[in-house]
């Protein structure tokens, strides 16, 4: 038997703290790689995975955020959600507009969690879509 390690580029990890209705979440945010075709076409990343940990260190909650597809050359920097981080290859930073969408997505997820808690469950899969898809 031969064992070969497999390396997969997942993007960049970012941490932030959010407070929604008195509940504090530690967020672990991963900007997903947009893939070869979108990257070569000049598009910014379109997906982010978020893991939230509550104050009480209960099991983490995970969900995804879909951003609108934006080609960097087609709009002003203020209209973009991500900007290229020149300090390291293949890494991005959120713009103010991108940070607003993240905060809104976490607020949406918190509301969904509260709804599920009324029936004693946790959402299995949640996607906060801001990408104009149905």
GROMACS .gro file of N, CA, C and O in nm:
model
  536
    1UNK      N    1   0.084  -0.118   0.000
    1UNK     CA    2   0.000   0.000   0.000
    1UNK      C    3   0.088   0.123   0.000
    1UNK      O    4   0.187   0.127   0.071
    2UNK      N    5   0.046   0.221  -0.077
    2UNK     CA    6   0.121   0.346  -0.080
    2UNK      C    7   0.030   0.459  -0.034
    2UNK      O    8  -0.082   0.473  -0.083
    3UNK      N    9   0.077   0.539   0.058
    3UNK     CA   10   0.001   0.652   0.111
    3UNK      C   11   0.063   0.781   0.060
    3UNK      O   12   0.183   0.804   0.075
    4UNK      N   13  -0.020   0.864   0.000
    4UNK     CA   14   0.027   0.990  -0.055
    4UNK      C   15  -0.056   1.104   0.004
    4UNK      O   16  -0.179   1.100  -0.003
    5UNK      N   17   0.011   1.202   0.063
    5UNK     CA   18  -0.067   1.314   0.118
    5UNK      C   19  -0.132   1.395   0.006
    5UNK      O   20  -0.076   1.410  -0.102
    6UNK      N   21  -0.252   1.444   0.033
    6UNK     CA   22  -0.325   1.529  -0.061
    6UNK      C   23  -0.338   1.667   0.002
    6UNK      O   24  -0.385   1.680   0.115
    7UNK      N   25  -0.300   1.766  -0.071
    7UNK     CA   26  -0.310   1.903  -0.022
    7UNK      C   27  -0.419   1.974  -0.099
    7UNK      O   28  -0.425   1.967  -0.220
    8UNK      N   29  -0.503   2.043  -0.026
    8UNK     CA   30  -0.614   2.115  -0.089
    8UNK      C   31  -0.612   2.258  -0.041
    8UNK      O   32  -0.609   2.284   0.080
    9UNK      N   33  -0.614   2.350  -0.135
    9UNK     CA   34  -0.617   2.491  -0.097
    9UNK      C   35  -0.760   2.528  -0.064
    9UNK      O   36  -0.850   2.513  -0.145
   10UNK      N   37  -0.781   2.575   0.058
   10UNK     CA   38  -0.916   2.608   0.102
   10UNK      C   39  -0.941   2.757   0.107
   10UNK      O   40  -1.052   2.799   0.121
   11UNK      N   41  -0.841   2.838   0.099
   11UNK     CA   42  -0.861   2.982   0.107
   11UNK      C   43  -0.789   3.040   0.226
   11UNK      O   44  -0.686   2.992   0.268
   12UNK      N   45  -0.846   3.143   0.284
   12UNK     CA   46  -0.784   3.215   0.394
   12UNK      C   47  -0.880   3.216   0.513
   12UNK      O   48  -1.000   3.233   0.497
   13UNK      N   49  -0.827   3.199   0.634
   13UNK     CA   50  -0.908   3.198   0.756
   13UNK      C   51  -0.900   3.334   0.826
   13UNK      O   52  -0.794   3.391   0.842
   14UNK      N   53  -1.016   3.384   0.867
   14UNK     CA   54  -1.027   3.513   0.935
   14UNK      C   55  -1.110   3.492   1.060
   14UNK      O   56  -1.207   3.417   1.058
   15UNK      N   57  -1.075   3.558   1.169
   15UNK     CA   58  -1.154   3.547   1.292
   15UNK      C   59  -1.211   3.684   1.327
   15UNK      O   60  -1.150   3.787   1.301
   16UNK      N   61  -1.330   3.682   1.386
   16UNK     CA   62  -1.398   3.806   1.426
   16UNK      C   63  -1.499   3.771   1.535
   16UNK      O   64  -1.544   3.657   1.546
   17UNK      N   65  -1.536   3.870   1.615
   17UNK     CA   66  -1.637   3.852   1.719
   17UNK      C   67  -1.760   3.934   1.681
   17UNK      O   68  -1.748   4.051   1.643
   18UNK      N   69  -1.877   3.871   1.689
   18UNK     CA   70  -2.004   3.937   1.658
   18UNK      C   71  -2.097   3.921   1.777
   18UNK      O   72  -2.101   3.815   1.839
   19UNK      N   73  -2.176   4.025   1.806
   19UNK     CA   74  -2.278   4.017   1.909
   19UNK      C   75  -2.412   4.047   1.845
   19UNK      O   76  -2.430   4.150   1.781
   20UNK      N   77  -2.505   3.951   1.861
   20UNK     CA   78  -2.639   3.965   1.804
   20UNK      C   79  -2.739   3.941   1.915
   20UNK      O   80  -2.741   3.833   1.977
   21UNK      N   81  -2.821   4.040   1.945
   21UNK     CA   82  -2.924   4.031   2.049
   21UNK      C   83  -2.869   3.976   2.179
   21UNK      O   84  -2.927   3.887   2.241
   22UNK      N   85  -2.754   4.026   2.221
   22UNK     CA   86  -2.695   3.985   2.348
   22UNK      C   87  -2.617   3.855   2.344
   22UNK      O   88  -2.557   3.816   2.444
   23UNK      N   89  -2.614   3.785   2.232
   23UNK     CA   90  -2.539   3.661   2.220
   23UNK      C   91  -2.409   3.692   2.146
   23UNK      O   92  -2.411   3.750   2.038
   24UNK      N   93  -2.297   3.653   2.205
   24UNK     CA   94  -2.167   3.678   2.143
   24UNK      C   95  -2.119   3.552   2.073
   24UNK      O   96  -2.123   3.443   2.131
   25UNK      N   97  -2.078   3.568   1.949
   25UNK     CA   98  -2.026   3.458   1.869
   25UNK      C   99  -1.881   3.488   1.831
   25UNK      O  100  -1.849   3.599   1.791
   26UNK      N  101  -1.797   3.387   1.844
   26UNK     CA  102  -1.662   3.393   1.787
   26UNK      C  103  -1.672   3.329   1.650
   26UNK      O  104  -1.709   3.213   1.638
   27UNK      N  105  -1.642   3.406   1.546
   27UNK     CA  106  -1.657   3.357   1.409
   27UNK      C  107  -1.522   3.321   1.350
   27UNK      O  108  -1.424   3.393   1.366
   28UNK      N  109  -1.520   3.207   1.284
   28UNK     CA  110  -1.405   3.162   1.207
   28UNK      C  111  -1.451   3.164   1.062
   28UNK      O  112  -1.540   3.089   1.023
   29UNK      N  113  -1.394   3.253   0.981
   29UNK     CA  114  -1.442   3.279   0.846
   29UNK      C  115  -1.338   3.231   0.745
   29UNK      O  116  -1.220   3.265   0.757
   30UNK      N  117  -1.382   3.155   0.648
   30UNK     CA  118  -1.292   3.106   0.544
   30UNK      C  119  -1.344   3.156   0.409
   30UNK      O  120  -1.457   3.125   0.371
   31UNK      N  121  -1.262   3.234   0.341
   31UNK     CA  122  -1.297   3.279   0.206
   31UNK      C  123  -1.263   3.165   0.112
   31UNK      O  124  -1.148   3.122   0.105
   32UNK      N  125  -1.364   3.116   0.042
   32UNK     CA  126  -1.345   3.002  -0.047
   32UNK      C  127  -1.279   3.046  -0.177
   32UNK      O  128  -1.308   3.153  -0.229
   33UNK      N  129  -1.194   2.962  -0.228
   33UNK     CA  130  -1.129   2.987  -0.356
   33UNK      C  131  -1.235   2.989  -0.465
   33UNK      O  132  -1.321   2.902  -0.469
   34UNK      N  133  -1.232   3.087  -0.553
   34UNK     CA  134  -1.335   3.101  -0.655
   34UNK      C  135  -1.319   3.002  -0.770
   34UNK      O  136  -1.405   2.992  -0.856
   35UNK      N  137  -1.210   2.930  -0.774
   35UNK     CA  138  -1.190   2.834  -0.880
   35UNK      C  139  -1.113   2.894  -0.997
   35UNK      O  140  -1.100   3.015  -1.011
   36UNK      N  141  -1.063   2.807  -1.080
   36UNK     CA  142  -0.976   2.850  -1.189
   36UNK      C  143  -1.049   2.940  -1.289
   36UNK      O  144  -1.000   3.047  -1.325
   37UNK      N  145  -1.166   2.897  -1.337
   37UNK     CA  146  -1.236   2.971  -1.442
   37UNK      C  147  -1.276   3.111  -1.397
   37UNK      O  148  -1.251   3.210  -1.466
   38UNK      N  149  -1.339   3.122  -1.280
   38UNK     CA  150  -1.378   3.254  -1.231
   38UNK      C  151  -1.257   3.341  -1.199
   38UNK      O  152  -1.256   3.462  -1.224
   39UNK      N  153  -1.153   3.281  -1.145
   39UNK     CA  154  -1.032   3.355  -1.114
   39UNK      C  155  -0.966   3.410  -1.239
   39UNK      O  156  -0.925   3.526  -1.245
   40UNK      N  157  -0.957   3.327  -1.342
   40UNK     CA  158  -0.895   3.373  -1.468
   40UNK      C  159  -0.982   3.478  -1.537
   40UNK      O  160  -0.930   3.562  -1.611
   41UNK      N  161  -1.112   3.474  -1.514
   41UNK     CA  162  -1.202   3.573  -1.574
   41UNK      C  163  -1.202   3.704  -1.496
   41UNK      O  164  -1.269   3.798  -1.535
   42UNK      N  165  -1.130   3.709  -1.384
   42UNK     CA  166  -1.116   3.832  -1.308
   42UNK      C  167  -1.222   3.855  -1.202
   42UNK      O  168  -1.240   3.966  -1.153
   43UNK      N  169  -1.293   3.748  -1.162
   43UNK     CA  170  -1.397   3.763  -1.060
   43UNK      C  171  -1.339   3.752  -0.920
   43UNK      O  172  -1.243   3.679  -0.896
   44UNK      N  173  -1.400   3.825  -0.828
   44UNK     CA  174  -1.368   3.813  -0.687
   44UNK      C  175  -1.429   3.683  -0.635
   44UNK      O  176  -1.519   3.627  -0.698
   45UNK      N  177  -1.385   3.637  -0.516
   45UNK     CA  178  -1.449   3.519  -0.456
   45UNK      C  179  -1.599   3.542  -0.437
   45UNK      O  180  -1.644   3.656  -0.423
   46UNK      N  181  -1.677   3.434  -0.437
   46UNK     CA  182  -1.821   3.447  -0.423
   46UNK      C  183  -1.876   3.373  -0.302
   46UNK      O  184  -1.994   3.389  -0.269
   47UNK      N  185  -1.795   3.293  -0.234
   47UNK     CA  186  -1.847   3.213  -0.123
   47UNK      C  187  -1.756   3.223  -0.001
   47UNK      O  188  -1.634   3.233  -0.013
   48UNK      N  189  -1.821   3.217   0.115
   48UNK     CA  190  -1.751   3.222   0.243
   48UNK      C  191  -1.816   3.117   0.333
   48UNK      O  192  -1.939   3.103   0.336
   49UNK      N  193  -1.735   3.041   0.406
   49UNK     CA  194  -1.786   2.949   0.507
   49UNK      C  195  -1.760   3.011   0.644
   49UNK      O  196  -1.650   3.063   0.669
   50UNK      N  197  -1.861   3.004   0.731
   50UNK     CA  198  -1.849   3.063   0.865
   50UNK      C  199  -1.881   2.958   0.969
   50UNK      O  200  -1.981   2.887   0.960
   51UNK      N  201  -1.794   2.947   1.070
   51UNK     CA  202  -1.820   2.864   1.187
   51UNK      C  203  -1.834   2.959   1.305
   51UNK      O  204  -1.747   3.044   1.328
   52UNK      N  205  -1.944   2.945   1.379
   52UNK     CA  206  -1.969   3.031   1.495
   52UNK      C  207  -1.961   2.949   1.622
   52UNK      O  208  -2.015   2.838   1.629
   53UNK      N  209  -1.896   3.004   1.722
   53UNK     CA  210  -1.890   2.941   1.853
   53UNK      C  211  -1.951   3.039   1.953
   53UNK      O  212  -1.911   3.156   1.958
   54UNK      N  213  -2.049   2.992   2.032
   54UNK     CA  214  -2.112   3.078   2.133
   54UNK      C  215  -2.021   3.093   2.255
   54UNK      O  216  -1.923   3.021   2.271
   55UNK      N  217  -2.059   3.187   2.342
   55UNK     CA  218  -1.985   3.209   2.467
   55UNK      C  219  -1.972   3.082   2.548
   55UNK      O  220  -1.870   3.058   2.610
   56UNK      N  221  -2.078   3.002   2.551
   56UNK     CA  222  -2.081   2.883   2.636
   56UNK      C  223  -2.001   2.767   2.579
   56UNK      O  224  -2.004   2.656   2.631
   57UNK      N  225  -1.931   2.790   2.468
   57UNK     CA  226  -1.847   2.690   2.404
   57UNK      C  227  -1.925   2.566   2.360
   57UNK      O  228  -1.872   2.456   2.356
   58UNK      N  229  -2.052   2.584   2.331
   58UNK     CA  230  -2.132   2.474   2.278
   58UNK      C  231  -2.081   2.440   2.138
   58UNK      O  232  -1.995   2.508   2.083
   59UNK      N  233  -2.134   2.335   2.082
   59UNK     CA  234  -2.090   2.289   1.950
   59UNK      C  235  -2.096   2.404   1.849
   59UNK      O  236  -2.187   2.486   1.853
   60UNK      N  237  -1.999   2.410   1.761
   60UNK     CA  238  -1.998   2.520   1.664
   60UNK      C  239  -2.112   2.509   1.563
   60UNK      O  240  -2.159   2.400   1.533
   61UNK      N  241  -2.157   2.622   1.517
   61UNK     CA  242  -2.259   2.631   1.414
   61UNK      C  243  -2.189   2.670   1.285
   61UNK      O  244  -2.103   2.757   1.285
   62UNK      N  245  -2.225   2.607   1.175
   62UNK     CA  246  -2.160   2.637   1.048
   62UNK      C  247  -2.263   2.669   0.942
   62UNK      O  248  -2.369   2.607   0.937
   63UNK      N  249  -2.229   2.766   0.857
   63UNK     CA  250  -2.315   2.799   0.744
   63UNK      C  251  -2.232   2.868   0.638
   63UNK      O  252  -2.113   2.896   0.658
   64UNK      N  253  -2.293   2.892   0.524
   64UNK     CA  254  -2.223   2.955   0.412
   64UNK      C  255  -2.289   3.086   0.373
   64UNK      O  256  -2.408   3.105   0.396
   65UNK      N  257  -2.212   3.173   0.311
   65UNK     CA  258  -2.262   3.300   0.260
   65UNK      C  259  -2.223   3.308   0.112
   65UNK      O  260  -2.108   3.283   0.077
   66UNK      N  261  -2.322   3.339   0.028
   66UNK     CA  262  -2.295   3.357  -0.114
   66UNK      C  263  -2.304   3.505  -0.148
   66UNK      O  264  -2.407   3.568  -0.126
   67UNK      N  265  -2.196   3.559  -0.200
   67UNK     CA  266  -2.189   3.699  -0.239
   67UNK      C  267  -2.225   3.712  -0.387
   67UNK      O  268  -2.209   3.617  -0.464
   68UNK      N  269  -2.269   3.829  -0.429
   68UNK     CA  270  -2.291   3.850  -0.573
   68UNK      C  271  -2.159   3.834  -0.650
   68UNK      O  272  -2.052   3.864  -0.598
   69UNK      N  273  -2.171   3.784  -0.772
   69UNK     CA  274  -2.053   3.766  -0.856
   69UNK      C  275  -2.012   3.903  -0.910
   69UNK      O  276  -2.089   3.970  -0.977
   70UNK      N  277  -1.889   3.945  -0.879
   70UNK     CA  278  -1.839   4.076  -0.919
   70UNK      C  279  -1.705   4.059  -0.989
   70UNK      O  280  -1.614   3.997  -0.935
   71UNK      N  281  -1.694   4.117  -1.108
   71UNK     CA  282  -1.566   4.118  -1.178
   71UNK      C  283  -1.492   4.244  -1.133
   71UNK      O  284  -1.544   4.354  -1.142
   72UNK      N  285  -1.370   4.226  -1.087
   72UNK     CA  286  -1.294   4.336  -1.030
   72UNK      C  287  -1.280   4.454  -1.126
   72UNK      O  288  -1.283   4.569  -1.084
   73UNK      N  289  -1.266   4.428  -1.254
   73UNK     CA  290  -1.245   4.536  -1.349
   73UNK      C  291  -1.374   4.609  -1.390
   73UNK      O  292  -1.368   4.712  -1.455
   74UNK      N  293  -1.489   4.555  -1.351
   74UNK     CA  294  -1.617   4.613  -1.393
   74UNK      C  295  -1.676   4.715  -1.297
   74UNK      O  296  -1.781   4.772  -1.325
   75UNK      N  297  -1.615   4.735  -1.181
   75UNK     CA  298  -1.676   4.828  -1.085
   75UNK      C  299  -1.569   4.898  -1.002
   75UNK      O  300  -1.454   4.859  -0.998
   76UNK      N  301  -1.613   5.003  -0.935
   76UNK     CA  302  -1.525   5.079  -0.847
   76UNK      C  303  -1.490   4.994  -0.724
   76UNK      O  304  -1.568   4.907  -0.684
   77UNK      N  305  -1.376   5.022  -0.663
   77UNK     CA  306  -1.338   4.947  -0.543
   77UNK      C  307  -1.442   4.953  -0.431
   77UNK      O  308  -1.458   4.857  -0.356
   78UNK      N  309  -1.518   5.064  -0.421
   78UNK     CA  310  -1.620   5.077  -0.316
   78UNK      C  311  -1.738   4.982  -0.339
   78UNK      O  312  -1.813   4.954  -0.248
   79UNK      N  313  -1.757   4.937  -0.461
   79UNK     CA  314  -1.869   4.849  -0.494
   79UNK      C  315  -1.835   4.700  -0.477
   79UNK      O  316  -1.921   4.616  -0.487
   80UNK      N  317  -1.709   4.672  -0.453
   80UNK     CA  318  -1.666   4.533  -0.439
   80UNK      C  319  -1.684   4.486  -0.295
   80UNK      O  320  -1.694   4.565  -0.202
   81UNK      N  321  -1.687   4.354  -0.277
   81UNK     CA  322  -1.702   4.294  -0.144
   81UNK      C  323  -1.568   4.245  -0.090
   81UNK      O  324  -1.551   4.227   0.028
   82UNK      N  325  -1.474   4.221  -0.180
   82UNK     CA  326  -1.340   4.176  -0.145
   82UNK      C  327  -1.239   4.262  -0.217
   82UNK      O  328  -1.266   4.317  -0.323
   83UNK      N  329  -1.122   4.272  -0.158
   83UNK     CA  330  -1.010   4.336  -0.225
   83UNK      C  331  -0.889   4.245  -0.210
   83UNK      O  332  -0.876   4.176  -0.109
   84UNK      N  333  -0.806   4.243  -0.308
   84UNK     CA  334  -0.689   4.156  -0.307
   84UNK      C  335  -0.592   4.202  -0.199
   84UNK      O  336  -0.564   4.320  -0.184
   85UNK      N  337  -0.543   4.107  -0.121
   85UNK     CA  338  -0.442   4.135  -0.019
   85UNK      C  339  -0.306   4.107  -0.083
   85UNK      O  340  -0.272   3.993  -0.111
   86UNK      N  341  -0.232   4.211  -0.110
   86UNK     CA  342  -0.105   4.198  -0.182
   86UNK      C  343   0.007   4.139  -0.097
   86UNK      O  344   0.112   4.104  -0.149
   87UNK      N  345  -0.013   4.128   0.034
   87UNK     CA  346   0.095   4.079   0.120
   87UNK      C  347   0.118   3.928   0.106
   87UNK      O  348   0.229   3.882   0.126
   88UNK      N  349   0.014   3.853   0.073
   88UNK     CA  350   0.030   3.708   0.054
   88UNK      C  351  -0.046   3.667  -0.072
   88UNK      O  352  -0.150   3.724  -0.105
   89UNK      N  353   0.006   3.569  -0.143
   89UNK     CA  354  -0.060   3.529  -0.268
   89UNK      C  355  -0.197   3.465  -0.242
   89UNK      O  356  -0.217   3.399  -0.140
   90UNK      N  357  -0.288   3.486  -0.334
   90UNK     CA  358  -0.422   3.426  -0.330
   90UNK      C  359  -0.499   3.455  -0.203
   90UNK      O  360  -0.571   3.369  -0.153
   91UNK      N  361  -0.482   3.573  -0.147
   91UNK     CA  362  -0.559   3.607  -0.028
   91UNK      C  363  -0.634   3.738  -0.051
   91UNK      O  364  -0.595   3.821  -0.133
   92UNK      N  365  -0.744   3.751   0.020
   92UNK     CA  366  -0.833   3.867   0.005
   92UNK      C  367  -0.866   3.925   0.141
   92UNK      O  368  -0.853   3.859   0.244
   93UNK      N  369  -0.913   4.048   0.139
   93UNK     CA  370  -0.967   4.115   0.258
   93UNK      C  371  -1.107   4.163   0.223
   93UNK      O  372  -1.136   4.193   0.108
   94UNK      N  373  -1.192   4.170   0.325
   94UNK     CA  374  -1.327   4.221   0.304
   94UNK      C  375  -1.323   4.373   0.295
   94UNK      O  376  -1.250   4.438   0.369
   95UNK      N  377  -1.404   4.429   0.207
   95UNK     CA  378  -1.423   4.573   0.205
   95UNK      C  379  -1.531   4.605   0.308
   95UNK      O  380  -1.590   4.515   0.368
   96UNK      N  381  -1.560   4.733   0.329
   96UNK     CA  382  -1.666   4.772   0.423
   96UNK      C  383  -1.799   4.711   0.379
   96UNK      O  384  -1.878   4.664   0.462
   97UNK      N  385  -1.824   4.710   0.250
   97UNK     CA  386  -1.948   4.652   0.197
   97UNK      C  387  -1.954   4.501   0.224
   97UNK      O  388  -2.059   4.446   0.258
   98UNK      N  389  -1.842   4.433   0.212
   98UNK     CA  390  -1.835   4.290   0.241
   98UNK      C  391  -1.857   4.261   0.388
   98UNK      O  392  -1.925   4.165   0.425
   99UNK      N  393  -1.801   4.347   0.475
   99UNK     CA  394  -1.821   4.330   0.619
   99UNK      C  395  -1.967   4.350   0.658
   99UNK      O  396  -2.018   4.282   0.748
  100UNK      N  397  -2.036   4.443   0.591
  100UNK     CA  398  -2.180   4.462   0.617
  100UNK      C  399  -2.259   4.337   0.582
  100UNK      O  400  -2.349   4.296   0.656
  101UNK      N  401  -2.226   4.274   0.470
  101UNK     CA  402  -2.296   4.152   0.431
  101UNK      C  403  -2.268   4.040   0.531
  101UNK      O  404  -2.359   3.965   0.567
  102UNK      N  405  -2.145   4.029   0.580
  102UNK     CA  406  -2.115   3.927   0.681
  102UNK      C  407  -2.197   3.948   0.807
  102UNK      O  408  -2.254   3.853   0.861
  103UNK      N  409  -2.204   4.071   0.854
  103UNK     CA  410  -2.282   4.100   0.975
  103UNK      C  411  -2.429   4.068   0.952
  103UNK      O  412  -2.495   4.011   1.040
  104UNK      N  413  -2.482   4.102   0.835
  104UNK     CA  414  -2.621   4.071   0.803
  104UNK      C  415  -2.644   3.921   0.796
  104UNK      O  416  -2.744   3.869   0.845
  105UNK      N  417  -2.549   3.847   0.740
  105UNK     CA  418  -2.561   3.702   0.731
  105UNK      C  419  -2.563   3.638   0.869
  105UNK      O  420  -2.642   3.546   0.895
  106UNK      N  421  -2.481   3.687   0.960
  106UNK     CA  422  -2.478   3.632   1.095
  106UNK      C  423  -2.607   3.665   1.169
  106UNK      O  424  -2.662   3.582   1.242
  107UNK      N  425  -2.662   3.784   1.146
  107UNK     CA  426  -2.791   3.819   1.205
  107UNK      C  427  -2.901   3.727   1.150
  107UNK      O  428  -2.986   3.679   1.226
  108UNK      N  429  -2.899   3.700   1.021
  108UNK     CA  430  -2.998   3.607   0.962
  108UNK      C  431  -2.985   3.468   1.022
  108UNK      O  432  -3.084   3.402   1.052
  109UNK      N  433  -2.861   3.423   1.036
  109UNK     CA  434  -2.840   3.289   1.091
  109UNK      C  435  -2.885   3.282   1.236
  109UNK      O  436  -2.946   3.184   1.279
  110UNK      N  437  -2.858   3.386   1.313
  110UNK     CA  438  -2.902   3.391   1.453
  110UNK      C  439  -3.056   3.381   1.460
  110UNK      O  440  -3.109   3.307   1.544
  111UNK      N  441  -3.125   3.453   1.373
  111UNK     CA  442  -3.272   3.445   1.371
  111UNK      C  443  -3.319   3.304   1.336
  111UNK      O  444  -3.415   3.253   1.394
  112UNK      N  445  -3.250   3.240   1.242
  112UNK     CA  446  -3.285   3.103   1.204
  112UNK      C  447  -3.260   3.007   1.321
  112UNK      O  448  -3.340   2.917   1.347
  113UNK      N  449  -3.150   3.027   1.393
  113UNK     CA  450  -3.121   2.943   1.510
  113UNK      C  451  -3.231   2.955   1.614
  113UNK      O  452  -3.275   2.854   1.672
  114UNK      N  453  -3.275   3.077   1.638
  114UNK     CA  454  -3.380   3.096   1.737
  114UNK      C  455  -3.509   3.028   1.695
  114UNK      O  456  -3.580   2.972   1.778
  115UNK      N  457  -3.540   3.033   1.568
  115UNK     CA  458  -3.660   2.966   1.516
  115UNK      C  459  -3.650   2.815   1.537
  115UNK      O  460  -3.744   2.752   1.583
  116UNK      N  461  -3.535   2.759   1.505
  116UNK     CA  462  -3.516   2.615   1.522
  116UNK      C  463  -3.516   2.574   1.669
  116UNK      O  464  -3.559   2.464   1.703
  117UNK      N  465  -3.462   2.660   1.756
  117UNK     CA  466  -3.458   2.627   1.899
  117UNK      C  467  -3.597   2.614   1.958
  117UNK      O  468  -3.616   2.543   2.057
  118UNK      N  469  -3.697   2.680   1.900
  118UNK     CA  470  -3.834   2.667   1.950
  118UNK      C  471  -3.887   2.525   1.932
  118UNK      O  472  -3.977   2.484   2.004
  119UNK      N  473  -3.830   2.450   1.838
  119UNK     CA  474  -3.872   2.310   1.819
  119UNK      C  475  -3.763   2.213   1.864
  119UNK      O  476  -3.770   2.093   1.836
  120UNK      N  477  -3.661   2.266   1.931
  120UNK     CA  478  -3.556   2.182   1.987
  120UNK      C  479  -3.461   2.123   1.884
  120UNK      O  480  -3.408   2.013   1.904
  121UNK      N  481  -3.438   2.193   1.775
  121UNK     CA  482  -3.349   2.142   1.671
  121UNK      C  483  -3.246   2.247   1.633
  121UNK      O  484  -3.250   2.360   1.680
  122UNK      N  485  -3.157   2.207   1.544
  122UNK     CA  486  -3.053   2.296   1.492
  122UNK      C  487  -3.054   2.282   1.340
  122UNK      O  488  -3.069   2.171   1.289
  123UNK      N  489  -3.043   2.392   1.266
  123UNK     CA  490  -3.045   2.378   1.120
  123UNK      C  491  -2.926   2.296   1.071
  123UNK      O  492  -2.813   2.315   1.116
  124UNK      N  493  -2.954   2.202   0.982
  124UNK     CA  494  -2.849   2.118   0.927
  124UNK      C  495  -2.765   2.191   0.824
  124UNK      O  496  -2.646   2.176   0.817
  125UNK      N  497  -2.831   2.268   0.739
  125UNK     CA  498  -2.760   2.341   0.633
  125UNK      C  499  -2.827   2.475   0.614
  125UNK      O  500  -2.948   2.483   0.594
  126UNK      N  501  -2.749   2.582   0.623
  126UNK     CA  502  -2.803   2.716   0.605
  126UNK      C  503  -2.711   2.792   0.511
  126UNK      O  504  -2.589   2.789   0.528
  127UNK      N  505  -2.768   2.857   0.413
  127UNK     CA  506  -2.691   2.940   0.320
  127UNK      C  507  -2.756   3.077   0.316
  127UNK      O  508  -2.874   3.090   0.284
  128UNK      N  509  -2.680   3.179   0.352
  128UNK     CA  510  -2.727   3.317   0.341
  128UNK      C  511  -2.689   3.366   0.203
  128UNK      O  512  -2.572   3.388   0.175
  129UNK      N  513  -2.787   3.377   0.117
  129UNK     CA  514  -2.760   3.415  -0.022
  129UNK      C  515  -2.782   3.562  -0.048
  129UNK      O  516  -2.891   3.614  -0.023
  130UNK      N  517  -2.681   3.627  -0.097
  130UNK     CA  518  -2.690   3.767  -0.137
  130UNK      C  519  -2.658   3.778  -0.287
  130UNK      O  520  -2.629   3.884  -0.338
  131UNK      N  521  -2.664   3.664  -0.354
  131UNK     CA  522  -2.616   3.655  -0.492
  131UNK      C  523  -2.727   3.658  -0.596
  131UNK      O  524  -2.706   3.623  -0.711
  132UNK      N  525  -2.847   3.700  -0.560
  132UNK     CA  526  -2.960   3.711  -0.652
  132UNK      C  527  -3.005   3.578  -0.711
  132UNK      O  528  -3.071   3.574  -0.814
  133UNK      N  529  -2.968   3.467  -0.649
  133UNK     CA  530  -3.017   3.338  -0.697
  133UNK      C  531  -3.144   3.301  -0.620
  133UNK      O  532  -3.165   3.350  -0.509
  134UNK      N  533  -3.229   3.217  -0.679
  134UNK     CA  534  -3.355   3.183  -0.612
  134UNK      C  535  -3.336   3.101  -0.488
  134UNK      O  536  -3.242   3.033  -0.468
   0.00000   0.00000   0.00000
